[in-house]
mmCIF file of C-alpha atoms in Angstrom:
data_model
loop_
_atom_site.group_PDB
_atom_site.id
_atom_site.type_symbol
_atom_site.label_atom_id
_atom_site.label_comp_id
_atom_site.label_asym_id
_atom_site.label_seq_id
_atom_site.Cartn_x
_atom_site.Cartn_y
_atom_site.Cartn_z
ATOM 1 C CA MET X 1 31.733 53.159 53.293
ATOM 2 C CA LEU X 2 32.526 49.261 52.572
ATOM 3 C CA VAL X 3 30.817 47.773 49.762
ATOM 4 C CA ASP X 4 30.403 43.831 49.924
ATOM 5 C CA SER X 5 31.506 42.300 46.864
ATOM 6 C CA PRO X 6 29.304 39.912 45.073
ATOM 7 C CA PRO X 7 28.563 36.176 46.567
ATOM 8 C CA GLU X 8 30.125 34.665 43.566
ATOM 9 C CA GLN X 9 33.083 36.966 44.083
ATOM 10 C CA ARG X 10 33.654 36.377 47.591
ATOM 11 C CA ALA X 11 32.883 32.334 47.047
ATOM 12 C CA ASP X 12 36.103 32.844 44.545
ATOM 13 C CA SER X 13 37.860 35.232 46.634
ATOM 14 C CA VAL X 14 40.653 32.431 47.729
ATOM 15 C CA SER X 15 43.911 34.043 46.772
ATOM 16 C CA VAL X 16 46.202 31.813 44.123
ATOM 17 C CA PRO X 17 49.521 32.874 43.769
ATOM 18 C CA PRO X 18 50.130 34.611 40.177
ATOM 19 C CA THR X 19 52.648 31.725 39.415
ATOM 20 C CA ARG X 20 50.061 29.152 39.687
ATOM 21 C CA ARG X 21 47.862 30.600 37.526
ATOM 22 C CA ALA X 22 50.303 31.286 34.793
ATOM 23 C CA LEU X 23 51.265 27.455 34.922
ATOM 24 C CA ARG X 24 47.326 26.528 35.065
ATOM 25 C CA ALA X 25 47.493 28.841 31.849
ATOM 26 C CA VAL X 26 50.354 26.928 30.226
ATOM 27 C CA GLY X 27 48.680 23.528 31.409
ATOM 28 C CA LEU X 28 45.716 24.447 29.249
ATOM 29 C CA LEU X 29 47.442 25.494 26.250
ATOM 30 C CA VAL X 30 49.594 22.257 26.313
ATOM 31 C CA SER X 31 46.716 20.094 26.945
ATOM 32 C CA VAL X 32 44.809 21.388 23.837
ATOM 33 C CA LEU X 33 48.103 20.807 22.017
ATOM 34 C CA ILE X 34 48.017 17.337 23.131
ATOM 35 C CA LEU X 35 44.295 16.895 21.840
ATOM 36 C CA VAL X 36 45.523 18.566 18.520
ATOM 37 C CA VAL X 37 47.790 15.777 18.100
ATOM 38 C CA VAL X 38 45.731 13.146 19.234
ATOM 39 C CA ALA X 39 42.920 14.322 16.914
ATOM 40 C CA MET X 40 45.454 14.121 13.853
ATOM 41 C CA ALA X 41 46.272 10.691 14.810
ATOM 42 C CA SER X 42 42.961 9.602 15.082
ATOM 43 C CA ILE X 43 42.321 10.811 11.325
ATOM 44 C CA ALA X 44 45.350 9.177 10.546
ATOM 45 C CA ILE X 45 45.372 5.386 12.071
ATOM 46 C CA GLY X 46 42.761 2.858 11.059
ATOM 47 C CA ALA X 47 42.440 -0.214 8.957
ATOM 48 C CA LYS X 48 44.792 1.770 6.719
ATOM 49 C CA GLN X 49 47.057 3.885 8.072
ATOM 50 C CA LEU X 50 47.575 7.179 6.260
ATOM 51 C CA SER X 51 50.671 9.706 6.556
ATOM 52 C CA MET X 52 50.449 13.039 8.112
ATOM 53 C CA GLY X 53 51.012 14.180 4.205
ATOM 54 C CA GLU X 54 47.828 12.291 3.324
ATOM 55 C CA VAL X 55 45.896 13.412 6.209
ATOM 56 C CA TRP X 56 47.099 17.413 5.481
ATOM 57 C CA HIS X 57 45.657 16.504 2.061
ATOM 58 C CA GLY X 58 42.408 15.451 3.019
ATOM 59 C CA LEU X 59 41.851 18.348 4.795
ATOM 60 C CA PHE X 60 42.399 20.833 3.207
ATOM 61 C CA GLU X 61 43.310 20.190 -0.772
ATOM 62 C CA SER X 62 40.539 17.097 -1.162
ATOM 63 C CA SER X 63 40.651 15.491 -4.740
ATOM 64 C CA GLY X 64 38.619 12.374 -4.259
ATOM 65 C CA THR X 65 41.525 9.779 -4.050
ATOM 66 C CA TYR X 66 41.266 6.884 -1.897
ATOM 67 C CA GLY X 67 43.225 8.438 0.975
ATOM 68 C CA ASP X 68 40.767 11.744 0.604
ATOM 69 C CA VAL X 69 37.761 9.331 1.078
ATOM 70 C CA VAL X 70 39.273 7.890 4.004
ATOM 71 C CA VAL X 71 40.136 11.192 5.919
ATOM 72 C CA ASP X 72 36.706 12.516 4.945
ATOM 73 C CA ASP X 73 35.541 9.141 6.809
ATOM 74 C CA ARG X 74 37.126 9.675 9.902
ATOM 75 C CA ILE X 75 36.790 13.110 10.391
ATOM 76 C CA SER X 76 32.938 12.699 11.307
ATOM 77 C CA ARG X 77 34.091 9.932 13.713
ATOM 78 C CA THR X 78 36.830 12.278 15.184
ATOM 79 C CA VAL X 79 34.931 15.461 15.525
ATOM 80 C CA LEU X 80 31.816 13.315 17.599
ATOM 81 C CA GLY X 81 34.570 11.824 19.852
ATOM 82 C CA LEU X 82 35.900 16.002 20.701
ATOM 83 C CA LEU X 83 32.201 16.682 21.500
ATOM 84 C CA ALA X 84 30.884 13.674 23.015
ATOM 85 C CA GLY X 85 34.664 13.332 25.454
ATOM 86 C CA ALA X 86 34.238 17.215 25.764
ATOM 87 C CA ALA X 87 30.451 16.555 27.087
ATOM 88 C CA LEU X 88 31.002 13.409 29.189
ATOM 89 C CA GLY X 89 33.960 15.028 30.941
ATOM 90 C CA LEU X 90 31.932 18.193 31.816
ATOM 91 C CA ALA X 91 28.778 16.031 32.940
ATOM 92 C CA GLY X 92 31.277 14.161 35.288
ATOM 93 C CA ALA X 93 32.760 17.371 36.714
ATOM 94 C CA VAL X 94 29.863 19.072 37.383
ATOM 95 C CA LEU X 95 28.152 16.091 39.151
ATOM 96 C CA GLN X 96 31.137 15.644 41.089
ATOM 97 C CA ALA X 97 30.467 19.208 42.680
ATOM 98 C CA LEU X 98 26.896 18.933 42.787
ATOM 99 C CA THR X 99 26.866 15.543 44.829
ATOM 100 C CA ARG X 100 30.313 16.758 46.400
ATOM 101 C CA ASN X 101 31.386 13.143 45.467
ATOM 102 C CA PRO X 102 34.930 13.309 43.544
ATOM 103 C CA LEU X 103 34.212 9.558 42.249
ATOM 104 C CA ALA X 104 30.834 10.381 40.757
ATOM 105 C CA ASP X 105 30.150 10.261 37.547
ATOM 106 C CA PRO X 106 27.088 10.411 35.040
ATOM 107 C CA GLY X 107 25.768 6.756 35.522
ATOM 108 C CA LEU X 108 25.284 7.801 39.127
ATOM 109 C CA LEU X 109 22.098 10.012 38.556
ATOM 110 C CA GLY X 110 21.010 6.947 35.885
ATOM 111 C CA ILE X 111 21.023 9.154 32.817
ATOM 112 C CA ASN X 112 22.683 6.302 30.565
ATOM 113 C CA ALA X 113 20.509 3.761 32.171
ATOM 114 C CA GLY X 114 17.532 6.146 31.008
ATOM 115 C CA ALA X 115 19.167 6.749 27.320
ATOM 116 C CA SER X 116 19.404 2.551 27.216
ATOM 117 C CA ALA X 117 16.191 1.922 28.360
ATOM 118 C CA ALA X 118 14.658 4.193 25.634
ATOM 119 C CA VAL X 119 16.529 2.784 22.589
ATOM 120 C CA VAL X 120 15.505 -0.775 23.805
ATOM 121 C CA THR X 121 12.088 0.427 23.706
ATOM 122 C CA ALA X 122 12.408 2.360 20.354
ATOM 123 C CA ILE X 123 13.478 -0.897 18.697
ATOM 124 C CA THR X 124 11.567 -3.353 20.494
ATOM 125 C CA PHE X 125 8.076 -1.627 20.110
ATOM 126 C CA PHE X 126 8.337 1.378 17.817
ATOM 127 C CA GLY X 127 10.699 -0.624 15.230
ATOM 128 C CA VAL X 128 13.072 2.255 14.972
ATOM 129 C CA THR X 129 16.760 0.823 13.280
ATOM 130 C CA SER X 130 18.449 3.883 12.238
ATOM 131 C CA LEU X 131 21.341 5.457 14.383
ATOM 132 C CA SER X 132 19.595 8.769 13.835
ATOM 133 C CA GLY X 133 16.195 7.188 15.470
ATOM 134 C CA TYR X 134 18.310 6.358 18.145
ATOM 135 C CA VAL X 135 19.340 9.653 19.011
ATOM 136 C CA TRP X 136 15.889 11.201 19.771
ATOM 137 C CA PHE X 137 14.553 8.283 21.938
ATOM 138 C CA ALA X 138 18.009 8.186 23.704
ATOM 139 C CA PHE X 139 17.871 11.890 24.705
ATOM 140 C CA LEU X 140 14.501 11.944 25.698
ATOM 141 C CA GLY X 141 15.042 8.753 28.202
ATOM 142 C CA ALA X 142 18.225 10.482 29.623
ATOM 143 C CA ALA X 143 15.904 14.121 30.011
ATOM 144 C CA ALA X 144 12.922 11.927 31.842
ATOM 145 C CA VAL X 145 15.389 10.212 34.304
ATOM 146 C CA GLY X 146 16.766 13.620 34.867
ATOM 147 C CA ALA X 147 13.822 14.579 35.544
ATOM 148 C CA MET X 148 12.625 11.740 37.808
ATOM 149 C CA VAL X 149 15.522 11.614 39.940
ATOM 150 C CA TRP X 150 15.198 15.786 40.586
ATOM 151 C CA PHE X 151 11.639 14.937 42.146
ATOM 152 C CA LEU X 152 12.303 11.563 43.641
ATOM 153 C CA GLY X 153 15.181 13.222 45.247
ATOM 154 C CA GLY X 154 13.445 15.696 46.967
ATOM 155 C CA SER X 155 12.882 18.536 44.165
ATOM 156 C CA ARG X 156 13.315 21.815 45.988
ATOM 157 C CA GLY X 157 14.418 20.411 49.150
ATOM 158 C CA ALA X 158 16.995 17.894 47.110
ATOM 159 C CA THR X 159 20.188 17.353 48.830
ATOM 160 C CA PRO X 160 23.429 15.288 47.224
ATOM 161 C CA VAL X 161 22.620 12.089 48.920
ATOM 162 C CA ARG X 162 18.989 12.005 47.808
ATOM 163 C CA LEU X 163 19.987 12.750 44.275
ATOM 164 C CA ALA X 164 22.550 9.763 44.340
ATOM 165 C CA LEU X 165 20.339 7.351 45.743
ATOM 166 C CA ALA X 166 17.523 8.135 43.101
ATOM 167 C CA GLY X 167 19.355 7.904 40.484
ATOM 168 C CA THR X 168 20.959 4.707 41.649
ATOM 169 C CA ALA X 169 17.549 3.315 42.489
ATOM 170 C CA ILE X 170 16.249 4.583 38.891
ATOM 171 C CA SER X 171 19.521 2.853 37.212
ATOM 172 C CA ALA X 172 18.817 -0.607 38.965
ATOM 173 C CA ALA X 173 14.865 -0.829 37.656
ATOM 174 C CA LEU X 174 15.847 0.614 34.225
ATOM 175 C CA TYR X 175 18.871 -1.898 33.542
ATOM 176 C CA GLY X 176 16.148 -4.610 35.057
ATOM 177 C CA TYR X 177 13.641 -3.707 31.988
ATOM 178 C CA LEU X 178 16.622 -3.319 29.669
ATOM 179 C CA GLN X 179 17.694 -6.961 30.157
ATOM 180 C CA ALA X 180 14.176 -8.544 30.157
ATOM 181 C CA VAL X 181 13.266 -6.794 26.938
ATOM 182 C CA MET X 182 16.559 -7.642 25.366
ATOM 183 C CA ILE X 183 16.134 -11.459 26.430
ATOM 184 C CA THR X 184 13.072 -11.859 25.465
ATOM 185 C CA ASP X 185 13.246 -10.155 22.243
ATOM 186 C CA ASP X 186 16.117 -11.712 19.527
ATOM 187 C CA ALA X 187 16.085 -8.589 17.374
ATOM 188 C CA ALA X 188 16.475 -6.192 19.747
ATOM 189 C CA LEU X 189 19.552 -7.707 21.091
ATOM 190 C CA ASN X 190 20.988 -8.222 18.185
ATOM 191 C CA LYS X 191 20.324 -4.585 17.262
ATOM 192 C CA MET X 192 21.546 -3.171 20.738
ATOM 193 C CA ARG X 193 24.615 -5.187 21.572
ATOM 194 C CA PHE X 194 26.674 -2.881 19.479
ATOM 195 C CA TRP X 195 25.470 0.208 20.167
ATOM 196 C CA THR X 196 25.702 -0.619 24.201
ATOM 197 C CA VAL X 197 29.293 -1.214 24.273
ATOM 198 C CA GLY X 198 29.893 2.759 22.907
ATOM 199 C CA SER X 199 30.942 3.129 19.741
ATOM 200 C CA LEU X 200 32.277 5.911 17.726
ATOM 201 C CA SER X 201 32.600 3.898 14.464
ATOM 202 C CA SER X 202 28.876 4.576 13.296
ATOM 203 C CA ALA X 203 29.309 8.647 13.138
ATOM 204 C CA THR X 204 27.888 10.825 10.478
ATOM 205 C CA ASP X 205 27.323 14.261 9.797
ATOM 206 C CA GLU X 206 23.539 13.878 10.258
ATOM 207 C CA THR X 207 24.299 12.585 13.862
ATOM 208 C CA ILE X 208 26.756 15.404 14.725
ATOM 209 C CA THR X 209 24.061 17.964 13.482
ATOM 210 C CA GLN X 210 21.274 16.367 15.709
ATOM 211 C CA VAL X 211 23.310 16.731 19.023
ATOM 212 C CA LEU X 212 25.239 19.512 18.434
ATOM 213 C CA PRO X 213 22.708 22.351 19.510
ATOM 214 C CA PHE X 214 22.265 20.251 22.813
ATOM 215 C CA LEU X 215 26.048 19.758 23.448
ATOM 216 C CA LEU X 216 26.815 23.361 23.002
ATOM 217 C CA ALA X 217 23.813 24.197 25.368
ATOM 218 C CA GLY X 218 24.738 22.167 28.043
ATOM 219 C CA THR X 219 28.539 23.400 27.873
ATOM 220 C CA VAL X 220 27.770 26.885 28.014
ATOM 221 C CA LEU X 221 25.270 26.379 30.721
ATOM 222 C CA ALA X 222 28.305 24.251 32.699
ATOM 223 C CA LEU X 223 30.751 26.629 32.114
ATOM 224 C CA ALA X 224 28.427 29.584 33.573
ATOM 225 C CA LEU X 225 27.804 27.347 37.003
ATOM 226 C CA ALA X 226 31.552 27.471 38.055
ATOM 227 C CA ARG X 227 30.939 30.164 40.763
ATOM 228 C CA PRO X 228 27.764 28.988 42.243
ATOM 229 C CA LEU X 229 29.044 25.270 42.412
ATOM 230 C CA ASN X 230 32.070 26.599 43.567
ATOM 231 C CA ALA X 231 29.521 28.124 46.523
ATOM 232 C CA MET X 232 28.055 25.053 47.197
ATOM 233 C CA GLU X 233 30.869 23.004 47.457
ATOM 234 C CA MET X 234 32.012 24.789 50.755
ATOM 235 C CA GLY X 235 28.633 23.226 52.204
ATOM 236 C CA ASP X 236 24.854 24.379 51.835
ATOM 237 C CA ASP X 237 24.908 26.763 55.139
ATOM 238 C CA THR X 238 28.435 28.349 53.822
ATOM 239 C CA ALA X 239 27.013 28.355 50.300
ATOM 240 C CA LYS X 240 23.419 30.190 51.705
ATOM 241 C CA ALA X 241 25.610 32.509 53.853
ATOM 242 C CA LEU X 242 27.187 33.568 50.558
ATOM 243 C CA GLY X 243 24.119 34.525 48.897
ATOM 244 C CA ALA X 244 24.124 31.323 46.675
ATOM 245 C CA ASN X 245 20.805 30.138 45.436
ATOM 246 C CA LEU X 246 20.906 26.400 46.250
ATOM 247 C CA ASN X 247 17.822 25.300 44.373
ATOM 248 C CA ARG X 248 18.526 27.106 41.186
ATOM 249 C CA THR X 249 21.957 26.092 40.917
ATOM 250 C CA ARG X 250 20.957 22.056 41.477
ATOM 251 C CA VAL X 251 18.150 22.507 38.952
ATOM 252 C CA LEU X 252 20.685 23.884 36.274
ATOM 253 C CA SER X 253 23.398 21.734 37.485
ATOM 254 C CA MET X 254 21.023 18.717 36.880
ATOM 255 C CA LEU X 255 19.723 20.110 33.370
ATOM 256 C CA ALA X 256 23.439 20.608 32.352
ATOM 257 C CA ALA X 257 24.910 17.195 33.042
ATOM 258 C CA THR X 258 21.623 15.871 31.698
ATOM 259 C CA VAL X 259 21.661 17.469 28.207
ATOM 260 C CA LEU X 260 25.314 16.701 28.234
ATOM 261 C CA CYS X 261 25.339 13.051 28.862
ATOM 262 C CA GLY X 262 22.161 12.399 27.481
ATOM 263 C CA ALA X 263 22.994 13.920 23.754
ATOM 264 C CA ALA X 264 26.754 11.901 24.110
ATOM 265 C CA THR X 265 24.888 8.935 24.952
ATOM 266 C CA ALA X 266 22.738 9.393 22.579
ATOM 267 C CA ALA X 267 24.959 9.562 19.929
ATOM 268 C CA CYS X 268 27.667 7.193 20.844
ATOM 269 C CA GLY X 269 25.931 4.787 23.346
ATOM 270 C CA PRO X 270 26.920 4.501 27.075
ATOM 271 C CA ILE X 271 30.757 5.091 27.754
ATOM 272 C CA VAL X 272 31.768 4.800 31.178
ATOM 273 C CA PHE X 273 34.650 6.095 33.506
ATOM 274 C CA VAL X 274 35.375 9.210 31.328
ATOM 275 C CA GLY X 275 33.267 11.499 33.194
ATOM 276 C CA LEU X 276 34.822 9.869 36.465
ATOM 277 C CA MET X 277 38.370 9.923 35.685
ATOM 278 C CA VAL X 278 39.269 13.093 33.722
ATOM 279 C CA PRO X 279 37.615 15.754 36.227
ATOM 280 C CA HIS X 280 38.516 13.566 39.264
ATOM 281 C CA VAL X 281 42.511 13.530 37.902
ATOM 282 C CA VAL X 282 42.372 17.259 36.597
ATOM 283 C CA ARG X 283 41.274 18.221 40.120
ATOM 284 C CA SER X 284 44.708 16.771 41.605
ATOM 285 C CA PHE X 285 46.480 19.660 39.542
ATOM 286 C CA THR X 286 43.682 22.417 39.602
ATOM 287 C CA GLY X 287 43.166 22.401 42.785
ATOM 288 C CA PRO X 288 38.923 22.475 43.578
ATOM 289 C CA ASP X 289 37.998 25.634 41.371
ATOM 290 C CA LEU X 290 35.898 24.597 39.227
ATOM 291 C CA ARG X 291 36.806 28.095 36.611
ATOM 292 C CA TRP X 292 39.830 25.608 36.328
ATOM 293 C CA ILE X 293 38.263 22.455 36.227
ATOM 294 C CA LEU X 294 35.695 22.504 34.061
ATOM 295 C CA PRO X 295 38.041 23.978 30.738
ATOM 296 C CA TYR X 296 40.546 21.172 31.704
ATOM 297 C CA ALA X 297 38.006 18.388 31.773
ATOM 298 C CA ALA X 298 36.377 19.733 28.217
ATOM 299 C CA VAL X 299 39.656 19.420 26.789
ATOM 300 C CA LEU X 300 41.272 16.167 28.303
ATOM 301 C CA SER X 301 38.251 14.093 28.177
ATOM 302 C CA PRO X 302 38.632 14.059 24.526
ATOM 303 C CA VAL X 303 42.083 13.443 24.557
ATOM 304 C CA LEU X 304 40.835 10.011 26.648
ATOM 305 C CA LEU X 305 38.108 9.050 24.739
ATOM 306 C CA LEU X 306 39.874 9.658 21.182
ATOM 307 C CA GLY X 307 42.994 8.086 22.311
ATOM 308 C CA ALA X 308 40.757 4.897 23.496
ATOM 309 C CA ASP X 309 39.295 5.139 20.467
ATOM 310 C CA VAL X 310 43.052 5.112 18.335
ATOM 311 C CA LEU X 311 44.098 2.617 20.815
ATOM 312 C CA GLY X 312 40.886 0.252 19.829
ATOM 313 C CA ARG X 313 41.968 0.226 16.155
ATOM 314 C CA ILE X 314 45.674 -0.650 16.633
ATOM 315 C CA VAL X 315 45.302 -3.652 19.557
ATOM 316 C CA ALA X 316 42.892 -5.538 17.363
ATOM 317 C CA ARG X 317 43.565 -4.724 13.505
ATOM 318 C CA PRO X 318 42.555 -5.290 10.719
ATOM 319 C CA SER X 319 39.188 -5.206 13.214
ATOM 320 C CA GLU X 320 38.872 -2.768 16.083
ATOM 321 C CA LEU X 321 37.656 -2.877 19.938
ATOM 322 C CA GLN X 322 34.893 -0.650 20.395
ATOM 323 C CA VAL X 323 35.917 2.485 22.483
ATOM 324 C CA GLY X 324 33.685 1.794 25.072
ATOM 325 C CA ILE X 325 35.401 -1.611 25.900
ATOM 326 C CA VAL X 326 38.747 0.029 25.740
ATOM 327 C CA THR X 327 37.261 2.653 28.433
ATOM 328 C CA ALA X 328 36.147 0.266 30.443
ATOM 329 C CA ILE X 329 39.444 -2.130 30.609
ATOM 330 C CA LEU X 330 41.260 1.301 31.255
ATOM 331 C CA GLY X 331 38.702 2.874 33.764
ATOM 332 C CA GLY X 332 38.221 -0.198 36.026
ATOM 333 C CA PRO X 333 42.076 -0.420 37.097
ATOM 334 C CA VAL X 334 42.009 3.432 37.627
ATOM 335 C CA PHE X 335 38.690 3.175 39.388
ATOM 336 C CA ILE X 336 40.148 0.740 42.179
ATOM 337 C CA PHE X 337 43.310 2.931 42.538
ATOM 338 C CA LEU X 338 41.406 6.052 42.825
ATOM 339 C CA VAL X 339 39.110 4.577 45.703
ATOM 340 C CA ARG X 340 42.201 3.293 47.603
ATOM 341 C CA ARG X 341 44.182 6.197 47.454
ATOM 342 C CA ARG X 342 40.998 8.296 48.657
ATOM 343 C CA ARG X 343 40.282 5.256 51.677
ATOM 344 C CA THR X 344 43.987 5.842 52.445
ATOM 345 C CA ALA X 345 43.705 9.751 52.543
ATOM 346 C CA GLN X 346 40.996 9.714 55.195
ATOM 347 C CA LEU X 347 42.085 7.176 57.213
#
């Protein structure tokens, strides 16, 4: 008697040559090594240049010298960049699979707008002035918008198009609210200017501790959704035929993206293009299998974020450009290229 394989297994049953699997594994290992190099550069490069010997001493043999203090300060910044980059990359990959739009990013569903609007509200109406206070308001704002998008998109009847339209509409309304409050309140404007561009420079151990549980939970959930999302990318009818639970997968995907993007935005401010560029580029050499896209995105997105942060410190010495500005400058031309390439491929 023949026994049917589980739905998720059937959905992922496309044969992949062993050589290609080995290349993917080697590529992932190389990506991890690149991430280590970029992380070390993030610790070494800044207003004060440190040698790799000083970095090593500060990491493992700290004795209170000036170099050791600098290393300690930059470790928090680098760790936050690692966590936030991985979160944005995973959120982007999940949303691109959920909406079946390879050019989607976490801002598509209004999550960044929700976090920003919540921080403006906290500053203007509740007098919150510390980053530790921003974190919780930003996360709650992102979560609230995620829930609104889900219900306005049709709840159990939600489709990728409805979710995208609901997110776009809510984003427009929230950014209008944000601009209105900032224009009429000079104090809010002054306090928000730094946060809204996206930055790692205010990273502290306290901020990392606050967002770490959410980032870990969102990462585990996103990785667990790889197979159900693989089935959904074949189309709703095919996914249903394979036994996939569409509503549950959509709810959990929205939850994972909201938690990941909300926590990253709460800690660093809204950073654009990371969640768009990296998953899209990764898909070009891993193929559509999310079991590979998600790990690659989690590794290469911090490479982009930390690399942009290091570049911002180099080009504006002795000051620095905030990482959100650098990713926007780099991401704009890349986004145009991706759109043109996609349009050409469809002709």
